[in-house]
XYZ file of C-alpha atoms in Angstrom:
571
model
C 0.000 0.000 0.000
C 1.275 3.467 -0.934
C -0.014 6.969 -0.489
C -1.706 6.766 -3.909
C -3.179 3.280 -3.675
C -5.365 1.727 -0.999
C -6.048 -2.016 -1.303
C -5.739 -1.776 -5.059
C -7.793 1.407 -5.449
C -6.328 4.767 -6.369
C -6.872 7.130 -3.460
C -7.907 10.009 -5.708
C -10.656 7.874 -7.229
C -11.892 6.828 -3.806
C -11.980 10.461 -2.711
C -13.734 11.512 -5.923
C -16.461 8.922 -5.385
C -16.801 9.988 -1.752
C -17.239 13.613 -2.872
C -20.057 12.573 -5.199
C -21.755 10.489 -2.537
C -21.384 13.237 0.065
C -23.168 15.663 -2.235
C -25.961 13.207 -2.879
C -26.476 12.388 0.796
C -26.455 16.089 1.656
C -29.252 16.628 -0.854
C -31.467 13.913 0.625
C -34.246 14.962 3.020
C -33.437 14.589 6.699
C -34.630 11.482 8.494
C -37.148 13.542 10.496
C -38.650 15.395 7.505
C -41.522 13.711 5.693
C -42.601 14.560 2.164
C -46.275 15.517 2.046
C -48.409 16.858 -0.782
C -51.893 18.239 -1.273
C -53.103 17.827 -4.868
C -56.381 19.391 -6.051
C -57.880 19.157 -9.524
C -61.075 21.142 -10.203
C -62.758 20.542 -13.561
C -66.520 19.929 -13.103
C -67.513 23.560 -12.471
C -71.144 24.545 -12.516
C -69.942 27.505 -14.546
C -66.933 27.271 -16.874
C -66.212 23.536 -16.792
C -62.638 22.594 -17.691
C -61.230 19.554 -19.448
C -57.858 18.787 -17.903
C -57.503 19.653 -14.192
C -58.581 16.241 -12.899
C -56.183 14.591 -15.351
C -53.503 17.011 -14.115
C -54.161 16.092 -10.490
C -54.047 12.355 -11.173
C -50.804 12.634 -13.116
C -49.236 14.806 -10.419
C -50.379 12.377 -7.740
C -48.547 9.589 -9.562
C -45.352 11.615 -9.981
C -45.222 12.825 -6.385
C -46.017 9.383 -4.970
C -43.160 7.905 -7.002
C -40.896 10.645 -5.596
C -41.658 9.625 -2.013
C -44.504 12.001 -1.129
C -47.544 11.055 0.915
C -50.277 12.590 -1.238
C -53.756 13.799 -0.283
C -55.603 14.104 -3.603
C -58.950 15.830 -4.018
C -60.875 15.835 -7.275
C -63.521 18.502 -7.874
C -63.332 20.210 -4.476
C -66.749 21.399 -3.247
C -67.572 24.253 -0.880
C -68.299 22.030 2.108
C -64.975 20.212 1.623
C -62.752 23.298 1.736
C -62.441 23.654 5.509
C -62.145 19.970 6.340
C -59.616 19.341 3.543
C -57.384 22.167 4.688
C -57.654 21.142 8.346
C -56.992 17.457 7.671
C -53.922 18.194 5.591
C -52.472 20.785 7.988
C -53.069 18.555 11.026
C -51.124 15.765 9.350
C -47.979 17.884 9.008
C -45.041 17.779 11.389
C -42.491 20.558 11.937
C -39.843 20.421 9.243
C -41.923 18.465 6.720
C -41.348 19.186 3.038
C -44.701 20.225 1.595
C -45.959 20.534 -1.977
C -49.367 21.927 -2.914
C -50.537 21.485 -6.511
C -53.743 23.058 -7.770
C -55.305 22.944 -11.240
C -58.535 24.768 -11.963
C -60.025 28.242 -11.960
C -58.491 31.047 -9.920
C -59.672 34.595 -9.261
C -58.311 37.651 -7.473
C -60.318 40.131 -5.452
C -58.593 43.207 -4.018
C -55.188 41.593 -4.468
C -56.124 38.330 -2.702
C -56.083 35.062 -4.660
C -58.914 32.551 -4.407
C -59.343 29.030 -5.793
C -63.118 28.515 -6.340
C -64.885 25.264 -5.504
C -66.537 23.488 -8.432
C -70.032 24.250 -7.051
C -69.214 27.893 -6.357
C -72.204 30.235 -6.557
C -70.594 33.609 -7.199
C -72.949 36.478 -7.928
C -70.775 39.249 -6.469
C -67.287 39.839 -5.119
C -68.562 39.190 -1.600
C -69.427 35.609 -2.607
C -65.880 34.745 -3.682
C -64.435 34.233 -0.193
C -67.410 32.061 0.847
C -67.072 29.773 -2.177
C -63.305 29.437 -2.526
C -60.073 28.314 -0.941
C -58.209 31.459 0.107
C -54.561 31.137 -0.961
C -53.402 33.319 1.947
C -55.246 31.103 4.424
C -53.632 28.023 2.899
C -50.155 29.517 3.281
C -50.888 30.612 6.852
C -51.959 27.086 7.839
C -48.768 25.611 6.337
C -46.702 28.193 8.176
C -48.500 27.516 11.472
C -47.721 23.810 11.033
C -44.024 24.823 10.835
C -43.484 23.054 7.522
C -39.810 23.302 6.635
C -40.291 23.776 2.902
C -43.429 24.958 1.129
C -43.745 24.678 -2.660
C -46.984 25.779 -4.338
C -47.680 25.049 -8.008
C -50.754 26.903 -9.267
C -52.119 26.048 -12.683
C -54.997 28.353 -11.849
C -55.194 31.176 -14.338
C -57.779 30.005 -16.871
C -60.380 32.377 -18.252
C -62.511 33.557 -15.353
C -66.155 32.410 -15.697
C -67.157 34.722 -12.825
C -65.824 37.919 -14.382
C -69.290 39.347 -15.005
C -70.044 39.076 -11.271
C -66.937 40.986 -10.158
C -66.473 44.727 -10.042
C -62.801 44.401 -10.943
C -61.676 43.551 -14.470
C -58.406 42.004 -13.230
C -57.597 38.751 -14.992
C -55.675 35.772 -13.630
C -54.103 35.827 -10.187
C -52.364 38.589 -8.252
C -48.769 38.799 -7.083
C -48.058 37.492 -3.594
C -46.033 40.197 -1.903
C -45.588 38.599 1.531
C -45.312 34.828 1.273
C -44.259 33.135 4.554
C -40.566 32.367 4.948
C -39.488 29.242 3.095
C -42.339 29.436 0.574
C -41.875 29.270 -3.201
C -44.918 29.818 -5.409
C -44.889 29.043 -9.117
C -47.795 30.403 -11.154
C -48.707 28.973 -14.547
C -48.469 32.460 -16.025
C -47.606 36.044 -15.130
C -49.799 38.073 -12.763
C -52.944 39.274 -14.462
C -52.537 36.868 -17.390
C -54.407 33.762 -18.479
C -53.096 30.184 -18.822
C -54.155 27.581 -21.379
C -56.085 24.470 -20.356
C -54.120 22.562 -23.006
C -55.124 20.697 -26.147
C -53.930 17.312 -24.888
C -54.718 15.388 -21.718
C -52.974 17.921 -19.468
C -52.804 21.676 -19.162
C -49.861 23.320 -20.913
C -48.145 24.318 -17.669
C -48.796 21.022 -15.907
C -47.546 18.999 -18.865
C -44.162 20.731 -18.625
C -44.092 20.446 -14.828
C -44.675 16.698 -15.181
C -41.901 16.566 -17.770
C -39.200 18.076 -15.557
C -40.208 17.415 -11.947
C -38.459 14.055 -11.635
C -35.228 15.072 -13.391
C -32.331 13.782 -11.267
C -29.934 16.179 -9.504
C -31.957 19.250 -10.527
C -32.535 21.953 -7.870
C -36.155 23.050 -7.773
C -35.339 26.607 -8.897
C -33.492 25.268 -11.946
C -36.318 22.831 -12.649
C -38.829 25.673 -12.629
C -36.684 27.678 -15.032
C -36.857 24.723 -17.415
C -40.630 24.577 -17.011
C -40.995 28.305 -17.619
C -38.807 28.227 -20.703
C -40.690 25.281 -22.195
C -44.119 26.814 -21.536
C -43.026 30.119 -23.029
C -41.827 28.410 -26.204
C -44.848 26.102 -26.534
C -47.276 29.005 -26.089
C -45.327 31.286 -28.460
C -44.826 33.680 -25.553
C -48.559 33.907 -24.841
C -48.033 32.209 -21.454
C -45.020 32.944 -19.255
C -44.869 31.256 -15.809
C -44.025 33.373 -12.789
C -42.261 32.770 -9.469
C -42.845 34.423 -6.089
C -41.136 33.829 -2.736
C -37.931 31.952 -1.980
C -36.520 29.006 -0.062
C -33.360 28.596 1.981
C -30.793 26.147 0.617
C -31.619 23.739 -2.179
C -34.348 21.171 -2.688
C -34.364 18.279 -5.149
C -37.463 16.316 -6.077
C -35.158 13.509 -7.200
C -31.820 13.935 -5.410
C -29.508 11.797 -7.491
C -29.786 8.208 -8.686
C -29.075 6.710 -5.246
C -30.492 3.248 -4.600
C -29.742 0.514 -2.082
C -26.343 0.184 -3.682
C -24.374 2.742 -5.619
C -25.343 2.545 -9.261
C -22.546 2.454 -11.844
C -23.547 5.787 -13.341
C -22.678 7.491 -10.038
C -19.061 6.379 -10.228
C -16.680 8.641 -12.066
C -15.247 7.331 -15.308
C -11.475 7.209 -15.844
C -11.762 10.233 -18.130
C -13.656 12.189 -15.469
C -11.136 11.287 -12.772
C -8.281 12.389 -15.045
C -10.122 15.615 -15.855
C -10.462 16.344 -12.122
C -6.754 15.687 -11.561
C -5.801 17.996 -14.439
C -8.202 20.723 -13.309
C -6.741 20.511 -9.790
C -3.218 20.846 -11.184
C -4.266 23.870 -13.242
C -5.990 25.422 -10.247
C -2.864 25.127 -8.082
C -0.507 26.044 -10.930
C 2.599 24.688 -9.170
C 5.410 22.432 -10.387
C 4.513 19.913 -7.675
C 0.889 19.819 -8.814
C 1.775 19.222 -12.457
C 4.296 16.552 -11.388
C 1.602 14.797 -9.366
C -0.646 14.745 -12.425
C 2.170 13.352 -14.606
C 2.971 10.666 -12.029
C -0.538 9.288 -12.328
C -0.988 10.017 -16.052
C 2.417 9.949 -17.778
C 0.635 9.391 -21.114
C -2.578 11.169 -20.240
C -4.666 13.507 -22.361
C -3.039 16.558 -20.791
C 0.483 15.172 -20.325
C 2.077 17.461 -22.921
C 0.356 20.518 -21.474
C 1.361 19.455 -17.948
C 5.042 19.220 -18.899
C 4.911 22.653 -20.537
C 3.115 24.173 -17.539
C 5.515 22.551 -15.054
C 8.514 23.880 -16.947
C 6.938 27.316 -17.175
C 6.308 27.716 -13.443
C 9.763 26.285 -12.665
C 11.499 28.556 -15.189
C 12.911 25.609 -17.152
C 13.110 24.722 -20.831
C 11.102 21.772 -22.020
C 11.349 19.414 -24.968
C 8.206 17.824 -26.325
C 7.624 15.345 -29.083
C 6.111 17.167 -32.064
C 2.332 17.191 -32.196
C 0.997 15.442 -35.267
C -1.544 17.857 -36.676
C -2.476 19.196 -40.087
C -0.313 22.036 -41.361
C -3.271 24.406 -41.135
C -3.547 23.653 -37.423
C -0.133 25.040 -36.507
C -0.776 27.401 -33.607
C 0.651 30.913 -33.836
C 2.426 32.148 -30.755
C 0.475 34.728 -28.783
C 2.078 38.100 -29.532
C 3.844 39.747 -26.608
C 1.842 42.558 -25.031
C -1.392 41.367 -26.605
C -4.306 43.741 -26.161
C -8.003 43.231 -25.552
C -9.801 42.375 -28.771
C -6.798 40.866 -30.586
C -7.955 37.736 -32.405
C -5.979 34.478 -32.579
C -7.080 31.541 -34.731
C -5.340 28.152 -34.679
C -6.817 26.673 -37.864
C -9.257 27.489 -40.641
C -12.289 25.979 -38.928
C -11.191 26.623 -35.329
C -13.024 29.122 -33.095
C -11.633 32.648 -33.179
C -10.001 33.410 -29.829
C -9.771 36.883 -28.287
C -6.817 37.826 -26.079
C -8.223 38.772 -22.675
C -5.736 40.818 -20.636
C -4.928 40.082 -17.000
C -6.821 42.151 -14.472
C -8.829 42.315 -11.247
C -12.566 42.697 -10.725
C -15.328 42.418 -8.149
C -17.073 39.076 -8.741
C -20.700 38.513 -7.779
C -23.529 40.838 -6.811
C -25.935 41.594 -3.982
C -28.995 40.645 -6.068
C -29.035 36.965 -5.142
C -27.749 34.929 -2.195
C -25.795 32.565 -4.457
C -23.928 35.556 -5.945
C -22.509 36.587 -2.565
C -20.219 37.534 -1.011
C -18.937 39.941 -3.633
C -15.179 39.340 -3.697
C -12.025 40.520 -5.431
C -10.591 38.158 -8.056
C -7.283 38.497 -9.900
C -7.497 36.921 -13.353
C -4.372 36.017 -15.385
C -4.381 36.665 -19.149
C -6.062 33.994 -21.275
C -7.810 33.461 -24.602
C -11.589 33.182 -24.918
C -13.838 32.417 -27.853
C -14.933 35.507 -29.757
C -18.357 33.849 -30.043
C -20.083 30.856 -28.600
C -18.940 27.660 -30.335
C -20.987 27.428 -33.521
C -22.642 24.396 -35.047
C -20.103 24.501 -37.898
C -17.125 24.604 -35.505
C -18.536 21.755 -33.465
C -19.144 19.635 -36.554
C -15.605 20.296 -37.837
C -14.145 18.934 -34.598
C -16.694 16.298 -33.534
C -17.991 15.130 -36.922
C -21.671 15.645 -36.052
C -24.154 18.317 -35.048
C -26.311 17.564 -31.963
C -28.290 20.830 -32.072
C -32.066 21.019 -31.881
C -32.009 24.146 -34.026
C -30.039 22.847 -37.007
C -32.253 24.846 -39.334
C -30.725 28.029 -37.930
C -27.498 27.188 -39.780
C -23.837 26.440 -39.096
C -23.176 30.017 -37.922
C -25.601 29.582 -35.042
C -24.406 28.454 -31.612
C -24.319 24.733 -31.007
C -26.731 23.651 -28.250
C -28.118 20.439 -26.814
C -24.619 19.657 -25.503
C -23.787 18.595 -21.948
C -20.850 19.615 -19.786
C -19.283 16.234 -20.532
C -19.796 16.840 -24.263
C -18.038 20.198 -23.890
C -15.090 18.483 -22.192
C -14.827 16.072 -25.102
C -14.902 18.970 -27.580
C -12.073 20.731 -25.717
C -10.008 17.555 -25.676
C -10.421 16.911 -29.397
C -9.742 20.534 -30.298
C -6.564 20.390 -28.200
C -5.449 17.266 -30.039
C -6.195 18.885 -33.374
C -4.271 22.097 -32.736
C -1.591 21.153 -30.214
C -2.792 23.892 -27.867
C -4.633 23.442 -24.579
C -8.324 24.250 -24.950
C -10.726 24.065 -22.033
C -13.867 25.571 -20.594
C -13.311 28.909 -18.874
C -13.558 29.116 -15.122
C -16.631 30.857 -13.755
C -14.414 33.749 -12.626
C -12.809 34.061 -16.062
C -16.232 34.019 -17.667
C -17.654 36.781 -15.471
C -14.483 38.869 -15.829
C -14.735 38.597 -19.616
C -18.493 39.245 -19.629
C -18.151 42.388 -17.553
C -15.245 43.678 -19.676
C -14.558 46.355 -17.091
C -18.196 47.096 -16.233
C -19.568 46.999 -12.690
C -23.171 47.136 -13.883
C -25.714 44.371 -14.372
C -24.553 43.883 -17.955
C -21.357 44.646 -19.844
C -22.752 48.008 -20.955
C -24.092 49.078 -17.533
C -27.523 49.014 -15.889
C -29.763 50.439 -18.621
C -32.022 47.531 -19.566
C -33.241 49.400 -22.642
C -29.807 48.836 -24.234
C -29.892 45.048 -23.779
C -31.363 44.465 -27.224
C -28.283 46.042 -28.806
C -26.037 43.371 -27.244
C -28.155 40.268 -26.703
C -30.809 37.933 -28.021
C -33.332 37.390 -25.228
C -37.055 36.921 -24.789
C -37.695 40.572 -25.646
C -36.315 40.381 -29.197
C -35.523 36.784 -30.153
C -38.968 35.969 -31.608
C -38.738 32.646 -29.735
C -35.732 31.285 -31.601
C -31.943 31.080 -31.591
C -29.911 33.394 -33.837
C -26.548 33.294 -35.675
C -23.527 34.364 -33.638
C -22.055 37.878 -33.699
C -25.121 39.737 -34.966
C -25.298 42.029 -31.953
C -22.743 44.502 -30.599
C -19.648 43.067 -28.869
C -18.597 44.069 -25.370
C -15.470 46.105 -24.624
C -13.276 42.992 -24.929
C -14.604 42.250 -28.419
C -16.733 39.280 -27.302
C -20.149 38.630 -28.842
C -23.275 37.207 -27.179
C -21.866 37.027 -23.661
C -25.444 37.876 -22.719
C -28.170 35.700 -24.241
C -28.511 33.452 -27.296
C -27.430 30.286 -25.424
C -26.246 29.488 -21.912
C -22.525 28.625 -21.742
C -20.981 25.828 -19.663
C -18.005 26.723 -17.466
C -15.588 24.450 -15.632
C -16.747 24.943 -12.031
C -18.833 22.703 -9.819
C -21.977 24.193 -8.276
C -21.779 25.941 -4.902
C -24.548 27.616 -2.879
C -22.566 30.859 -2.630
C -19.047 32.284 -3.032
C -17.908 31.701 0.552
C -14.412 30.241 0.147
C -14.246 30.748 -3.632
C -10.781 31.055 -5.259
C -9.457 34.569 -5.726
C -6.961 33.739 -8.490
C -9.383 33.226 -11.374
C -9.117 29.425 -11.295
C -12.065 27.047 -11.524
C -13.688 26.107 -8.212
C -13.900 22.339 -8.501
C -13.667 21.251 -4.846
C -16.612 20.940 -2.487
C -20.076 22.123 -3.407
C -22.327 19.918 -5.499
C -19.953 17.580 -7.286
C -22.884 16.249 -9.317
C -23.610 19.718 -10.776
C -21.763 22.067 -13.105
C -22.251 25.769 -13.751
C -23.425 27.562 -16.882
C -23.589 31.298 -17.490
C -25.008 34.064 -19.639
C -28.683 33.330 -20.167
C -30.377 32.427 -23.438
C -32.722 33.656 -26.145
C -35.697 32.459 -24.109
C -34.846 34.245 -20.833
C -35.789 37.543 -19.225
C -33.134 40.258 -18.731
C -32.389 39.352 -15.102
C -31.055 35.945 -16.077
C -28.662 37.561 -18.562
C -26.847 39.585 -15.896
C -23.053 39.217 -15.799
C -23.202 37.876 -12.223
C -25.999 35.360 -12.775
C -25.413 31.645 -13.217
C -27.229 28.341 -13.109
C -26.310 24.722 -12.405
C -27.201 21.260 -13.634
C -25.826 17.742 -13.927
C -22.836 17.186 -16.237
C -24.950 15.044 -18.583
C -27.813 17.552 -18.837
C -28.668 18.717 -22.366
C -31.282 21.099 -23.691
C -31.894 23.406 -26.631
C -30.694 26.556 -24.866
C -27.292 25.487 -23.496
C -24.002 25.494 -25.412
C -20.452 26.615 -24.679
C -17.704 29.149 -25.263
C -14.197 27.727 -25.372
C -11.080 29.075 -23.644
C -7.394 28.515 -24.425
C -4.470 28.574 -22.043
C -1.680 30.978 -23.098
């Protein structure tokens, strides 16, 4: 037995697996907390009968039961059932329980208060609403009084109001909830004052997408709801845009990992993933000892040549490498001394154009979200970053195929539908092709490059009216992806740092920046080892998600039609 091997197992692999398992166990509910759900589907209204809510409730009952919830399901709630249903459910809760409430049916607002009418509601005036409906505020108060630890409310309750003629107010849909109890997250099927579709299939539009994403493994609930919102917005052609109110502390997963009685093979890191972690750790430390440790374990590894160069560089030594076998067109030009922001380097005819990003310091993070704090100083060494997001044509030239959903957009459009692991494979193959070391940027490098000297929300400052000059987002994208470099670049000469597609970065997901590196390196230790970070927002998102400081996280195998990458190159 040596320091590196323990009963035949490499210690770094054992530790890597333990990190993964630790993250998964941390995400599991505590032994004391039960999962409880109240599911209501109202369809058989005396006025304004609906087609799908009972189907929605039954489908949600099945999903939540499979996810470990004890479900109380009520179909076609009547007036006399309102009080007893609410009391029975609340009395069955214990302090700390994780609670989900799902409602599908009609919803009305009166004087800023939201009500969910019973199917036999007799509403002739505004005064009748409270007597014939479940008051959403009362529901939240009862959950809060029961000291539920987590409260998630999903309200597919904004159909056309059949009682509108009886109400003095012309307000449509539901109202904003300005004072939800602590630990409460409410997701509405559409924006305040708007109307949701009952759906042309067997489920409502919103519920169908909630059912689609709710059992995705290793997906925090906030990220899951972003997926739901994006899908609903696209499917409805922007006629229906889900809305979120409230917040929760920490993270909640409906399906926290693929953990069973024994560890499943897919939870174990592959040899390539273990090597990638070792190389990323060596890069993060940037010491001769670190690169030597990598080379000891991987003398013929994927990054061996780069490790020998890096080790010699930090030690001030010369190095001799075997020549890289690559096409003549792939010969990499040396980075000119004193390179300036905006200078473009290109390693081969079909390689991404790389912009020289100068070394500098910046304030990373913001005070707008808990996971963007604390704001901290980061010193970033010079590096190269893709002038645009990797395009479909560039991906195909390296990988031999095009995985994008939006192929019809053309080869100049960003590649999407690629996972973090796919991005790692692209970087590896591009490195082999050119003889240079390509990689994903660190989260710090990405934000530094996106800000390009700005301290505002976006690279150009805080004026949201200018966003359309720099980004494709929900306000101007016409619900589709667009070719790269059609908008204005930022001060570093980078296009589409805001919008078009999300961009994977190297880092693992962390709840906040407490303990984050200050040297611009990727933060790959601790946090959620089963999640990776992506940045920048996409064509389907609202301006807030396109902020320079904003990021999101998902599993390394996650793919969708709004997530791609921007490649970096080590000097």
